[in-house]
Amino acid sequence: MDSRSANVFGIDRSLTGKVWRWRGGNMHLSEGAGGLEDDIVTQLLLSRGVAREDLARHRVPSLRAFLPDPSQFRDMDAAAERLAQAVMTGETLTVYGDYDVDGATSAALLILLMRRLGHEARYYIPDRLLEGYGPSGEALVRIGAEGSSLIVTVDCGAMAHEALDMAHEAGVDVIVVDHHKCAPELPRAAALVNPNRLDEGEVAAGHGHLAAVGVAFLLAVATLRTLRRRGYFETRAEPDLFALLDLVALGTVADVAALHGLNRALVAQGLKVMARRDNIGMAALIDASRLNRAPTCSDLGFALGPRINAGGRVGEATLGVRLLTATDAQEAREIAAQLSRLNDERRAIEQVVQEAAEAQIERQHNRAVLILAGVGWHPGVIGIVAGRIKEKTGKPTLVIALEADEAGCGKGSGRSIAGVDLGAAIIAAREAGLLVAGGGHAMAAGLTVAPEKLEALSEWLDSQLAADVSRAGANQSVLLDLAVAPRGLTTQLIETLESAGPFGMGWPGPRVAVGPVRIMKADIVGVDHLRLIVGGPDGGRFKAMAFRAVETEMGQALLHTAADRRLWLAGRAKIDDWGTRPQAELHVDDAAFAD
């Protein structure tokens, strides 16, 4: 069992059909931890790829340790010089943001930066339904005609060749701040800052996992350095860039950016800033999410982020930026409440679209990539639905909203699985003439497609990605960080595990196996959540939750398991602090019979 390749507890097929393996070394603590060479946190860091000589830097991730010189990024100095010029001359500037959380936080960061530099910036957020993703040439020209001689696009623009050509012809300078995949030929811009440019150097390319808000933060660092060199702060105080890290943390986590290296440091420090509640809009958002404590990384992805997204998905696209740049507490509370209502509406719409999309899955069981399309599906929820179906099927999934008019194009959003670069495939499909537009990154992509091209697109993606999907499926396993006896699942253990965070994409939260246990009680909570009360032979007893699991094979097995049958449960250990005394519980994502 000491080998990483050995099956944990001999489990080669769990209730979700996976094999159980150790992520790093064997951390089976049910018989005591005396034999471990390293402490638990060290083991967690090592198993996530940290070199032993680099442990100290990763144990407490700080910006000082991870922040690169922004000048290592192509066009960064040119962008900083152009922004500094706009600040010093009082030039009218507009920030053009995408309508999701990354776009909203990126736009808010630059707006607040300008405000603290004594310069008011305008903003423009396109309507998802009427304008679609990315900057349109018409909008850029119109913004220029309204007085803005400089536009900064954030979280969009890397592939907007035609739109930026129109802006250039109209005499408007555009700085692009983006993180999506680029084509070899870049659009015409005053500067294009994107670590995923194909011509980037080694240091910048190594930061391709940054969300757009992370790139915007580096631009803020570079801009302040430029202004400092020009003497701008001889008569005024420099703004505190660290105070903007709550925005960076929210955008990074909500955009599912990989939380390693610089991103992990940005989020770790941003959570500390968020706990101070200095940003009026962020504080209102936290309150509207009914959090009575400082937000955690998980809260950013599941409570705060979806509310900001709801404005762009089913409501007014500018609500997120307005909230995060608000100066009036009452206005902030009203916007946050409106976003919460829109989020409830989004959930209802999402359920309808998901049910309709899932009805099409069976007809595509032999496809490596699922393409699910329907007339009248709300474009604002297709990305979420694609993610849900991807999780359920284990396949890359594209969900496309078709217009009632057959001549109209469908708007699609896709989510991928580890090991399958969907964004690159979508860009290649566009270049092959199968798409009107398309782009993205490895795990997510967006597209515009003519209805008559759907079948050809499906065939083409199958031919391009079938081998990658097959390899990814063959490697499906549950990676465990440690195993404990039931009495070993304690709040103290959980606090120790969480100290190796923050956790997220690319820096997975510790998965704990607990057992053997017997199910003492099983019931359904809400629509499709499963709640278990389990106990072990050592007298340990705890609550376990399996979310969205009732209709799955695992959920049905757990609901109907005989009381005398022993199991191992695997998942994230969490602290339930709703009661009078914090209790340890397990959020189950897999289970296996122990006998």
Coordinates of C-alpha atoms in Angstrom, one line a residue:
M1 CA 0.0 0.0 0.0
D2 CA 3.0 2.3 0.2
S3 CA 3.2 2.5 -3.6
R4 CA 1.3 5.4 -5.3
S5 CA 0.1 3.0 -7.9
A6 CA -1.4 0.5 -5.5
N7 CA -5.1 0.5 -5.0
V8 CA -6.1 2.0 -1.6
F9 CA -7.8 -0.7 0.4
G10 CA -7.8 -2.9 -2.7
I11 CA -10.6 -0.8 -4.2
D12 CA -10.5 -1.1 -8.0
R13 CA -14.1 -0.2 -8.6
S14 CA -15.9 2.2 -6.3
L15 CA -19.6 3.0 -6.3
T16 CA -18.8 5.6 -9.0
G17 CA -16.8 3.1 -11.0
K18 CA -13.3 4.4 -10.1
V19 CA -10.2 3.0 -8.7
W20 CA -8.8 4.5 -5.4
R21 CA -5.2 5.6 -5.3
W22 CA -3.0 7.7 -3.1
R23 CA -2.2 11.1 -4.4
G24 CA 1.2 11.1 -2.7
G25 CA 2.6 8.8 -0.1
N26 CA 0.5 6.5 2.1
M27 CA -1.2 8.7 4.8
H28 CA -3.3 6.0 6.4
L29 CA -3.8 7.5 9.9
S30 CA -6.3 5.0 11.3
E31 CA -3.5 3.3 13.1
G32 CA -1.7 6.4 14.2
A33 CA 0.6 8.9 12.5
G34 CA 3.8 7.9 14.2
G35 CA 5.3 6.3 11.1
L36 CA 5.0 9.4 8.9
E37 CA 8.3 10.9 7.8
D38 CA 6.6 14.4 7.3
D39 CA 3.8 16.3 8.9
I40 CA 0.4 16.3 7.2
V41 CA 0.8 19.8 5.6
T42 CA 4.2 18.9 4.2
Q43 CA 2.8 15.7 2.7
L44 CA -0.1 17.7 1.1
L45 CA 2.4 20.2 -0.4
L46 CA 4.7 17.5 -1.7
S47 CA 1.8 15.6 -3.3
R48 CA 0.7 18.8 -5.2
G49 CA 4.1 19.1 -6.9
V50 CA 6.0 21.3 -4.5
A51 CA 9.7 20.5 -4.5
R52 CA 11.1 19.8 -1.0
E53 CA 13.5 22.7 -1.2
D54 CA 10.6 25.0 -2.0
L55 CA 8.3 24.0 0.8
A56 CA 8.8 27.2 2.9
R57 CA 7.6 29.5 0.1
H58 CA 4.5 27.4 -0.5
R59 CA 3.6 26.8 3.2
V60 CA 2.6 30.5 3.6
P61 CA 2.1 31.8 0.0
S62 CA 2.9 35.6 -0.2
L63 CA 3.0 38.0 -3.1
R64 CA 6.6 38.9 -2.2
A65 CA 7.5 35.3 -2.9
F66 CA 5.5 34.7 -6.1
L67 CA 4.9 38.1 -7.9
P68 CA 6.9 38.3 -11.1
D69 CA 8.3 41.5 -12.7
P70 CA 5.4 42.6 -14.8
S71 CA 7.8 43.8 -17.5
Q72 CA 8.4 40.1 -18.3
F73 CA 5.0 40.1 -20.1
R74 CA 5.0 41.3 -23.7
D75 CA 3.4 44.8 -24.1
M76 CA 3.0 45.3 -20.4
D77 CA 5.4 48.3 -20.3
A78 CA 3.6 49.8 -23.3
A79 CA 0.2 49.3 -21.6
A80 CA 1.5 50.8 -18.4
E81 CA 2.9 53.8 -20.2
R82 CA -0.3 54.4 -22.1
L83 CA -2.4 54.2 -18.9
A84 CA 0.0 56.5 -17.0
Q85 CA -0.3 59.0 -19.8
A86 CA -4.1 58.9 -19.6
V87 CA -3.9 59.5 -15.8
M88 CA -1.4 62.4 -16.0
T89 CA -3.3 64.2 -18.8
G90 CA -6.8 63.6 -17.6
E91 CA -7.7 61.6 -20.8
T92 CA -11.1 60.1 -20.9
L93 CA -10.8 56.3 -20.4
T94 CA -13.4 53.5 -20.7
V95 CA -12.9 50.0 -19.3
Y96 CA -14.7 47.4 -21.5
G97 CA -15.3 44.3 -19.5
D98 CA -16.8 40.9 -20.0
Y99 CA -20.1 40.1 -18.3
D100 CA -18.9 37.3 -16.0
V101 CA -17.2 37.5 -12.6
D102 CA -13.7 37.7 -14.0
G103 CA -14.7 40.5 -16.3
A104 CA -16.6 42.3 -13.6
T105 CA -13.8 42.1 -11.0
S106 CA -11.2 43.0 -13.7
A107 CA -13.2 46.1 -14.7
A108 CA -13.8 47.1 -11.0
L109 CA -10.1 46.7 -10.2
L110 CA -9.1 49.2 -12.9
I111 CA -11.9 51.6 -12.1
L112 CA -11.0 51.7 -8.4
L113 CA -7.3 52.0 -9.3
M114 CA -8.1 55.0 -11.5
R115 CA -10.3 56.5 -8.9
R116 CA -7.6 56.2 -6.3
L117 CA -5.2 57.9 -8.7
G118 CA -7.6 60.8 -9.0
H119 CA -9.0 59.8 -12.4
E120 CA -12.6 58.7 -13.0
A121 CA -12.9 55.9 -15.6
R122 CA -16.1 55.0 -17.4
Y123 CA -17.1 51.4 -18.0
Y124 CA -19.0 49.4 -20.6
I125 CA -20.3 45.9 -20.1
P126 CA -21.9 44.3 -23.2
D127 CA -25.3 42.6 -23.0
R128 CA -24.9 38.8 -23.2
L129 CA -28.0 38.3 -25.3
L130 CA -27.9 41.4 -27.6
E131 CA -24.1 41.7 -28.1
G132 CA -22.6 38.4 -27.2
Y133 CA -19.0 37.8 -26.0
G134 CA -16.2 40.1 -26.7
P135 CA -15.8 43.7 -27.9
S136 CA -17.9 44.6 -30.9
G137 CA -16.5 47.1 -33.4
E138 CA -19.7 49.1 -33.3
A139 CA -19.5 49.5 -29.5
L140 CA -15.8 50.5 -29.5
V141 CA -16.4 53.1 -32.2
R142 CA -19.4 54.4 -30.3
I143 CA -17.4 54.7 -27.1
G144 CA -14.8 56.6 -28.9
A145 CA -17.3 59.0 -30.4
E146 CA -18.6 59.6 -26.9
G147 CA -15.3 61.0 -25.9
S148 CA -13.0 58.1 -24.8
S149 CA -9.7 58.2 -26.7
L150 CA -8.5 55.1 -24.7
I151 CA -10.4 51.9 -24.1
V152 CA -9.1 49.0 -22.0
T153 CA -10.7 45.6 -22.7
V154 CA -10.6 43.2 -19.8
D155 CA -11.2 39.4 -20.0
C156 CA -11.9 39.8 -23.7
G157 CA -10.3 41.1 -26.9
A158 CA -7.5 38.6 -27.6
M159 CA -9.3 37.3 -30.7
A160 CA -11.3 40.5 -31.7
H161 CA -9.4 41.3 -34.9
E162 CA -12.3 42.9 -36.8
A163 CA -13.5 45.0 -33.8
L164 CA -10.1 46.3 -33.0
D165 CA -9.5 47.2 -36.6
M166 CA -12.6 49.3 -36.5
A167 CA -11.5 51.0 -33.3
H168 CA -8.1 51.7 -34.9
E169 CA -9.6 53.2 -38.0
A170 CA -11.7 55.5 -35.7
G171 CA -8.6 56.7 -34.0
V172 CA -9.3 55.0 -30.7
D173 CA -6.5 53.4 -28.8
V174 CA -7.3 50.0 -27.3
I175 CA -5.3 48.1 -24.6
V176 CA -6.3 44.4 -24.4
V177 CA -5.9 42.7 -21.0
D178 CA -6.9 39.1 -21.4
H179 CA -6.0 35.5 -20.6
H180 CA -7.8 33.5 -23.3
K181 CA -6.0 31.5 -25.9
C182 CA -4.6 33.6 -28.8
A183 CA -4.1 32.9 -32.5
P184 CA -0.7 33.3 -34.1
E185 CA -1.8 36.6 -35.6
L186 CA -2.7 39.1 -32.9
P187 CA -5.4 41.8 -33.4
R188 CA -4.2 45.4 -33.8
A189 CA -4.0 47.1 -30.4
A190 CA -2.0 49.8 -28.6
A191 CA -0.9 46.9 -26.3
L192 CA -2.1 43.3 -25.8
V193 CA -1.2 41.9 -22.5
N194 CA -1.9 38.2 -22.2
P195 CA 0.3 35.4 -20.8
N196 CA -1.2 33.1 -23.3
R197 CA 0.2 34.9 -26.3
L198 CA 2.1 32.4 -28.5
D199 CA 5.1 34.7 -28.6
E200 CA 5.4 35.0 -24.8
G201 CA 8.7 34.4 -23.0
E202 CA 9.2 31.6 -20.5
V203 CA 8.4 33.6 -17.3
A204 CA 5.1 35.1 -18.7
A205 CA 4.0 31.9 -20.4
G206 CA 4.5 30.2 -17.0
H207 CA 1.7 32.4 -15.7
G208 CA -0.8 31.3 -18.3
H209 CA -3.1 30.1 -15.5
L210 CA -3.8 33.6 -14.4
A211 CA -7.4 34.8 -14.7
A212 CA -7.9 38.2 -16.4
V213 CA -8.2 39.9 -13.0
G214 CA -4.7 38.6 -12.2
V215 CA -3.3 40.1 -15.4
A216 CA -5.1 43.3 -14.6
F217 CA -3.5 43.4 -11.2
L218 CA -0.1 43.0 -12.8
L219 CA -0.9 45.9 -15.1
A220 CA -1.9 48.0 -12.0
V221 CA 1.5 47.2 -10.5
A222 CA 3.3 48.2 -13.7
T223 CA 1.2 51.4 -14.0
L224 CA 2.0 52.5 -10.5
R225 CA 5.7 51.9 -11.1
T226 CA 5.5 54.0 -14.3
L227 CA 3.7 56.8 -12.5
R228 CA 6.3 56.7 -9.7
R229 CA 9.1 57.0 -12.2
R230 CA 7.4 60.0 -13.8
G231 CA 7.1 61.8 -10.4
Y232 CA 3.3 61.5 -10.1
F233 CA 3.4 60.6 -6.4
E234 CA 5.7 63.5 -5.4
T235 CA 2.6 65.4 -4.3
R236 CA 0.1 62.6 -3.6
A237 CA 0.0 59.3 -1.8
E238 CA 0.3 56.0 -3.7
P239 CA -2.8 53.8 -3.6
D240 CA -2.6 50.6 -1.7
L241 CA -2.8 47.9 -4.4
F242 CA -3.1 45.1 -1.7
A243 CA -6.5 46.6 -0.9
L244 CA -7.7 45.4 -4.3
L245 CA -6.8 41.8 -3.8
D246 CA -10.3 40.9 -2.6
L247 CA -11.4 41.5 -6.2
V248 CA -8.5 39.4 -7.6
A249 CA -9.4 36.5 -5.3
L250 CA -13.1 36.6 -6.3
G251 CA -12.4 36.7 -10.0
T252 CA -9.7 34.1 -9.9
V253 CA -11.7 31.5 -8.0
A254 CA -15.0 32.2 -9.8
D255 CA -13.2 31.8 -13.2
V256 CA -11.9 28.4 -12.0
A257 CA -8.3 29.4 -12.6
A258 CA -5.7 27.0 -11.3
L259 CA -4.7 27.8 -7.7
H260 CA -1.0 27.2 -7.8
G261 CA 1.9 29.6 -7.8
L262 CA 0.9 33.2 -8.0
N263 CA -2.8 32.5 -8.1
R264 CA -2.6 30.8 -4.8
A265 CA -0.8 33.7 -3.3
L266 CA -3.3 36.2 -4.8
V267 CA -6.3 34.3 -3.4
A268 CA -4.7 33.6 0.0
Q269 CA -4.0 37.3 0.5
G270 CA -7.2 38.4 -1.1
L271 CA -9.3 36.4 1.4
K272 CA -7.6 38.3 4.2
V273 CA -8.5 41.6 2.5
M274 CA -12.1 40.4 2.0
A275 CA -12.4 39.6 5.7
R276 CA -11.8 43.3 6.5
R277 CA -14.9 44.2 4.5
D278 CA -13.3 47.5 3.2
N279 CA -15.1 47.3 -0.2
I280 CA -18.7 48.4 0.4
G281 CA -20.0 46.4 -2.4
M282 CA -18.2 43.2 -1.5
A283 CA -19.4 43.5 2.1
A284 CA -23.0 43.8 0.8
L285 CA -22.5 40.8 -1.4
I286 CA -21.2 38.8 1.6
D287 CA -24.2 39.8 3.6
A288 CA -26.6 39.0 0.8
S289 CA -25.0 35.5 0.6
R290 CA -26.0 35.0 4.3
L291 CA -22.5 34.4 5.4
N292 CA -22.0 35.2 9.1
R293 CA -18.2 34.7 8.9
A294 CA -15.3 35.7 6.7
P295 CA -15.7 34.1 3.3
T296 CA -13.6 31.0 2.4
C297 CA -12.3 30.0 -1.0
S298 CA -15.4 27.7 -1.5
D299 CA -17.7 30.6 -0.7
L300 CA -16.2 32.6 -3.6
G301 CA -17.0 29.9 -6.1
F302 CA -20.4 28.8 -4.7
A303 CA -22.0 31.9 -3.0
L304 CA -20.4 35.2 -4.1
G305 CA -19.4 34.4 -7.7
P306 CA -22.8 33.0 -8.8
R307 CA -24.5 36.2 -7.6
I308 CA -22.2 38.4 -9.6
N309 CA -22.6 36.1 -12.6
A310 CA -26.4 36.3 -12.3
G311 CA -26.4 39.9 -13.5
G312 CA -24.7 39.0 -16.7
R313 CA -26.6 35.8 -17.2
V314 CA -30.2 36.7 -16.7
G315 CA -30.3 40.3 -15.5
E316 CA -28.5 43.6 -16.2
A317 CA -24.9 43.0 -17.2
T318 CA -23.5 46.1 -15.4
L319 CA -24.8 45.1 -11.9
G320 CA -21.6 43.4 -10.9
V321 CA -19.3 46.3 -11.7
R322 CA -21.8 48.8 -10.1
L323 CA -21.8 46.7 -6.9
L324 CA -18.0 46.3 -6.7
T325 CA -17.3 50.0 -7.3
A326 CA -20.2 51.3 -5.2
T327 CA -19.6 54.2 -2.8
D328 CA -23.0 54.2 -1.1
A329 CA -23.8 51.4 1.4
Q330 CA -27.5 51.5 0.8
E331 CA -27.2 51.4 -3.0
A332 CA -24.8 48.4 -2.6
R333 CA -27.3 46.6 -0.4
E334 CA -30.0 47.1 -3.0
I335 CA -27.8 45.9 -5.9
A336 CA -26.7 42.8 -3.8
A337 CA -30.3 42.0 -3.0
Q338 CA -31.2 42.3 -6.7
L339 CA -28.4 40.0 -7.7
S340 CA -29.6 37.4 -5.1
R341 CA -33.1 37.5 -6.7
L342 CA -31.6 37.1 -10.1
N343 CA -29.5 34.2 -8.9
D344 CA -32.7 32.5 -7.7
E345 CA -34.2 33.1 -11.1
R346 CA -31.1 31.8 -12.8
R347 CA -31.4 28.5 -10.8
A348 CA -34.9 28.0 -12.1
I349 CA -34.0 28.7 -15.7
E350 CA -31.0 26.4 -15.4
Q351 CA -33.0 23.5 -14.2
V352 CA -35.3 23.7 -17.2
V353 CA -32.4 23.8 -19.7
Q354 CA -30.5 21.1 -17.9
E355 CA -33.5 18.7 -18.0
A356 CA -33.9 19.4 -21.7
A357 CA -30.2 18.9 -22.4
E358 CA -29.9 15.7 -20.4
A359 CA -32.8 14.2 -22.5
Q360 CA -30.4 14.4 -25.5
I361 CA -27.5 12.6 -23.9
E362 CA -28.5 9.0 -24.6
R363 CA -28.6 9.7 -28.4
Q364 CA -24.9 10.7 -28.2
H365 CA -23.6 7.9 -25.9
N366 CA -21.0 7.0 -28.5
R367 CA -19.6 10.5 -28.8
A368 CA -16.4 11.6 -27.2
V369 CA -17.7 15.2 -27.0
L370 CA -21.3 15.9 -26.2
I371 CA -23.0 18.6 -28.2
L372 CA -26.5 19.4 -26.9
A373 CA -28.6 22.1 -28.6
G374 CA -32.1 23.4 -28.2
V375 CA -34.2 26.3 -29.4
G376 CA -35.2 28.8 -26.8
W377 CA -32.5 27.7 -24.2
H378 CA -31.4 30.7 -22.3
P379 CA -27.8 31.6 -23.3
G380 CA -27.1 32.9 -19.8
V381 CA -27.2 29.4 -18.2
I382 CA -25.7 27.2 -20.9
G383 CA -22.2 27.3 -19.4
I384 CA -23.4 26.2 -16.1
V385 CA -25.5 23.4 -17.6
A386 CA -22.4 22.3 -19.7
G387 CA -20.4 22.1 -16.5
R388 CA -23.1 20.0 -14.7
I389 CA -23.4 17.5 -17.6
K390 CA -19.6 17.3 -17.9
E391 CA -19.4 16.4 -14.2
K392 CA -22.2 13.8 -14.6
T393 CA -20.9 12.1 -17.8
G394 CA -17.2 12.6 -17.5
K395 CA -17.1 14.0 -21.1
P396 CA -16.4 17.4 -22.5
T397 CA -19.7 19.0 -23.2
L398 CA -21.0 21.9 -25.4
V399 CA -24.4 23.3 -24.8
I400 CA -25.8 25.5 -27.5
A401 CA -28.8 27.9 -27.5
L402 CA -30.4 28.0 -30.9
E403 CA -32.5 30.8 -32.1
A404 CA -36.1 30.2 -33.3
D405 CA -35.2 31.6 -36.7
E406 CA -33.3 28.8 -38.5
A407 CA -31.2 31.4 -40.2
G408 CA -29.9 32.6 -36.9
C409 CA -26.7 31.3 -35.3
G410 CA -26.5 29.3 -32.1
K411 CA -24.5 30.6 -29.1
G412 CA -22.6 27.8 -27.3
S413 CA -20.6 27.3 -24.1
G414 CA -18.4 24.3 -23.3
R415 CA -16.7 22.8 -20.3
S416 CA -13.9 20.2 -20.5
I417 CA -12.3 17.5 -18.4
A418 CA -8.7 17.4 -17.3
G419 CA -6.4 16.4 -20.1
V420 CA -8.6 17.6 -22.9
D421 CA -7.9 21.2 -24.2
L422 CA -11.3 22.3 -25.4
G423 CA -10.3 25.9 -26.0
A424 CA -7.6 24.9 -28.5
A425 CA -10.0 22.6 -30.3
I426 CA -12.6 25.3 -30.6
I427 CA -10.1 27.8 -32.0
A428 CA -9.0 25.1 -34.6
A429 CA -12.6 24.4 -35.5
R430 CA -13.1 28.1 -36.2
E431 CA -10.1 28.2 -38.4
A432 CA -11.4 25.1 -40.2
G433 CA -14.5 27.1 -41.1
L434 CA -16.9 25.2 -38.8
L435 CA -17.6 28.1 -36.5
V436 CA -18.6 31.8 -37.0
A437 CA -16.6 32.6 -33.8
G438 CA -15.0 30.7 -31.0
G439 CA -12.3 30.7 -28.4
G440 CA -11.5 29.9 -24.8
H441 CA -9.0 28.1 -22.7
A442 CA -8.3 24.4 -21.8
M443 CA -11.3 23.9 -19.5
A444 CA -13.9 26.2 -21.0
A445 CA -14.8 27.7 -24.4
G446 CA -17.5 29.7 -26.1
L447 CA -18.6 29.6 -29.7
T448 CA -21.0 30.9 -32.3
V449 CA -22.2 28.3 -34.9
A450 CA -24.6 28.0 -37.8
P451 CA -27.2 25.3 -37.1
E452 CA -26.4 23.5 -40.3
K453 CA -22.8 23.1 -39.1
L454 CA -23.7 21.3 -35.9
E455 CA -23.3 17.7 -37.2
A456 CA -20.1 18.5 -39.0
L457 CA -18.8 20.2 -35.8
S458 CA -19.6 17.1 -33.8
E459 CA -17.9 14.8 -36.2
W460 CA -14.8 17.0 -36.3
L461 CA -14.5 17.4 -32.5
D462 CA -14.8 13.6 -32.2
S463 CA -12.0 13.0 -34.6
Q464 CA -9.8 15.6 -32.9
L465 CA -10.5 14.8 -29.3
A466 CA -11.6 11.2 -29.1
A467 CA -8.1 9.9 -28.2
D468 CA -7.6 12.6 -25.5
V469 CA -11.0 11.8 -24.0
S470 CA -10.3 8.1 -24.0
R471 CA -7.0 8.6 -22.3
A472 CA -8.5 10.9 -19.7
G473 CA -11.3 8.4 -19.1
A474 CA -8.9 5.5 -18.7
N475 CA -7.0 7.4 -16.0
Q476 CA -10.1 8.2 -13.9
S477 CA -9.4 7.5 -10.3
V478 CA -10.1 8.9 -6.9
L479 CA -6.9 10.3 -5.5
L480 CA -6.8 10.2 -1.7
D481 CA -4.5 12.3 0.5
L482 CA -5.1 10.4 3.8
A483 CA -7.3 7.9 5.5
V484 CA -8.6 8.0 9.1
A485 CA -10.7 5.9 11.4
P486 CA -14.2 7.5 12.1
R487 CA -13.0 9.0 15.4
G488 CA -10.1 10.6 13.6
L489 CA -12.4 12.9 11.7
T490 CA -12.1 15.9 14.0
T491 CA -12.3 19.7 13.7
Q492 CA -8.6 19.8 14.6
L493 CA -7.6 17.6 11.7
I494 CA -9.7 19.7 9.3
E495 CA -8.1 22.9 10.5
T496 CA -4.7 21.3 9.9
L497 CA -5.7 20.2 6.4
E498 CA -7.1 23.7 5.5
S499 CA -3.8 25.4 6.5
A500 CA -2.4 23.9 3.2
G501 CA -4.9 25.9 1.2
P502 CA -6.5 27.8 -0.4
F503 CA -7.7 25.0 -2.5
G504 CA -9.3 24.9 -5.9
M505 CA -8.6 24.0 -9.5
G506 CA -5.0 22.8 -9.9
W507 CA -4.5 22.7 -6.1
P508 CA -7.1 20.2 -5.1
G509 CA -8.6 20.1 -1.6
P510 CA -7.5 17.1 0.5
R511 CA -9.6 14.1 -0.1
V512 CA -10.0 12.0 3.0
A513 CA -11.1 8.3 3.2
V514 CA -13.0 7.5 6.4
G515 CA -14.0 4.1 7.6
P516 CA -14.9 1.4 7.8
V517 CA -18.4 2.7 8.7
R518 CA -22.0 1.5 8.8
I519 CA -24.9 3.7 7.7
M520 CA -27.1 4.4 10.7
K521 CA -29.4 6.8 8.9
A522 CA -29.9 7.9 5.3
D523 CA -32.4 10.5 4.0
I524 CA -32.9 13.0 1.2
V525 CA -32.4 16.7 1.9
G526 CA -33.8 19.3 -0.5
V527 CA -34.3 18.0 -4.1
D528 CA -31.4 15.7 -4.7
H529 CA -28.9 15.8 -1.7
L530 CA -28.2 12.8 0.4
R531 CA -27.6 13.0 4.1
L532 CA -26.0 10.1 6.0
I533 CA -25.3 9.5 9.7
V534 CA -22.6 6.9 9.9
G535 CA -20.7 5.2 12.7
G536 CA -17.6 3.0 13.1
P537 CA -16.4 0.2 15.4
D538 CA -14.2 2.7 17.3
G539 CA -17.3 4.6 18.5
G540 CA -16.8 7.5 16.0
R541 CA -20.0 8.9 14.5
F542 CA -20.4 11.8 12.1
K543 CA -22.7 13.3 9.4
A544 CA -21.9 12.9 5.7
M545 CA -23.4 14.8 2.8
A546 CA -23.5 13.7 -0.8
F547 CA -24.7 16.7 -2.9
R548 CA -26.6 16.2 -6.1
A549 CA -26.3 12.5 -5.6
V550 CA -29.8 11.1 -5.1
E551 CA -30.3 10.0 -8.7
T552 CA -26.8 8.7 -9.2
E553 CA -25.8 5.0 -8.9
M554 CA -23.7 5.9 -5.8
G555 CA -26.6 7.7 -4.2
Q556 CA -29.1 4.9 -4.7
A557 CA -26.6 2.4 -3.4
L558 CA -26.0 4.4 -0.2
L559 CA -29.8 4.9 0.3
H560 CA -30.4 1.2 0.1
T561 CA -27.3 -0.3 1.8
A562 CA -28.1 -2.8 4.5
A563 CA -27.3 -1.6 8.0
D564 CA -24.7 -4.3 8.6
R565 CA -22.7 -3.5 5.4
R566 CA -19.4 -1.8 6.0
L567 CA -18.2 1.0 3.7
W568 CA -15.4 3.4 3.1
L569 CA -16.4 7.0 2.3
A570 CA -14.2 9.5 0.5
G571 CA -14.6 13.2 0.2
R572 CA -13.7 16.7 1.6
A573 CA -13.7 17.0 5.4
K574 CA -15.5 20.1 6.4
I575 CA -16.5 21.9 9.7
D576 CA -20.2 22.3 10.2
D577 CA -20.5 25.5 12.3
W578 CA -24.3 25.9 12.2
G579 CA -25.0 24.4 15.6
T580 CA -23.9 25.4 19.0
R581 CA -20.6 23.5 18.7
P582 CA -18.6 23.0 15.5
Q583 CA -18.7 19.4 14.2
A584 CA -16.6 17.6 11.6
E585 CA -18.5 16.2 8.6
L586 CA -17.7 14.7 5.3
H587 CA -18.8 15.9 1.9
V588 CA -18.9 12.6 0.0
D589 CA -17.8 12.3 -3.6
D590 CA -17.2 8.6 -3.7
A591 CA -17.8 5.4 -1.6
A592 CA -16.8 1.8 -1.7
F593 CA -17.9 -1.4 0.1
A594 CA -15.3 -2.6 2.6
D595 CA -16.4 -6.2 2.5

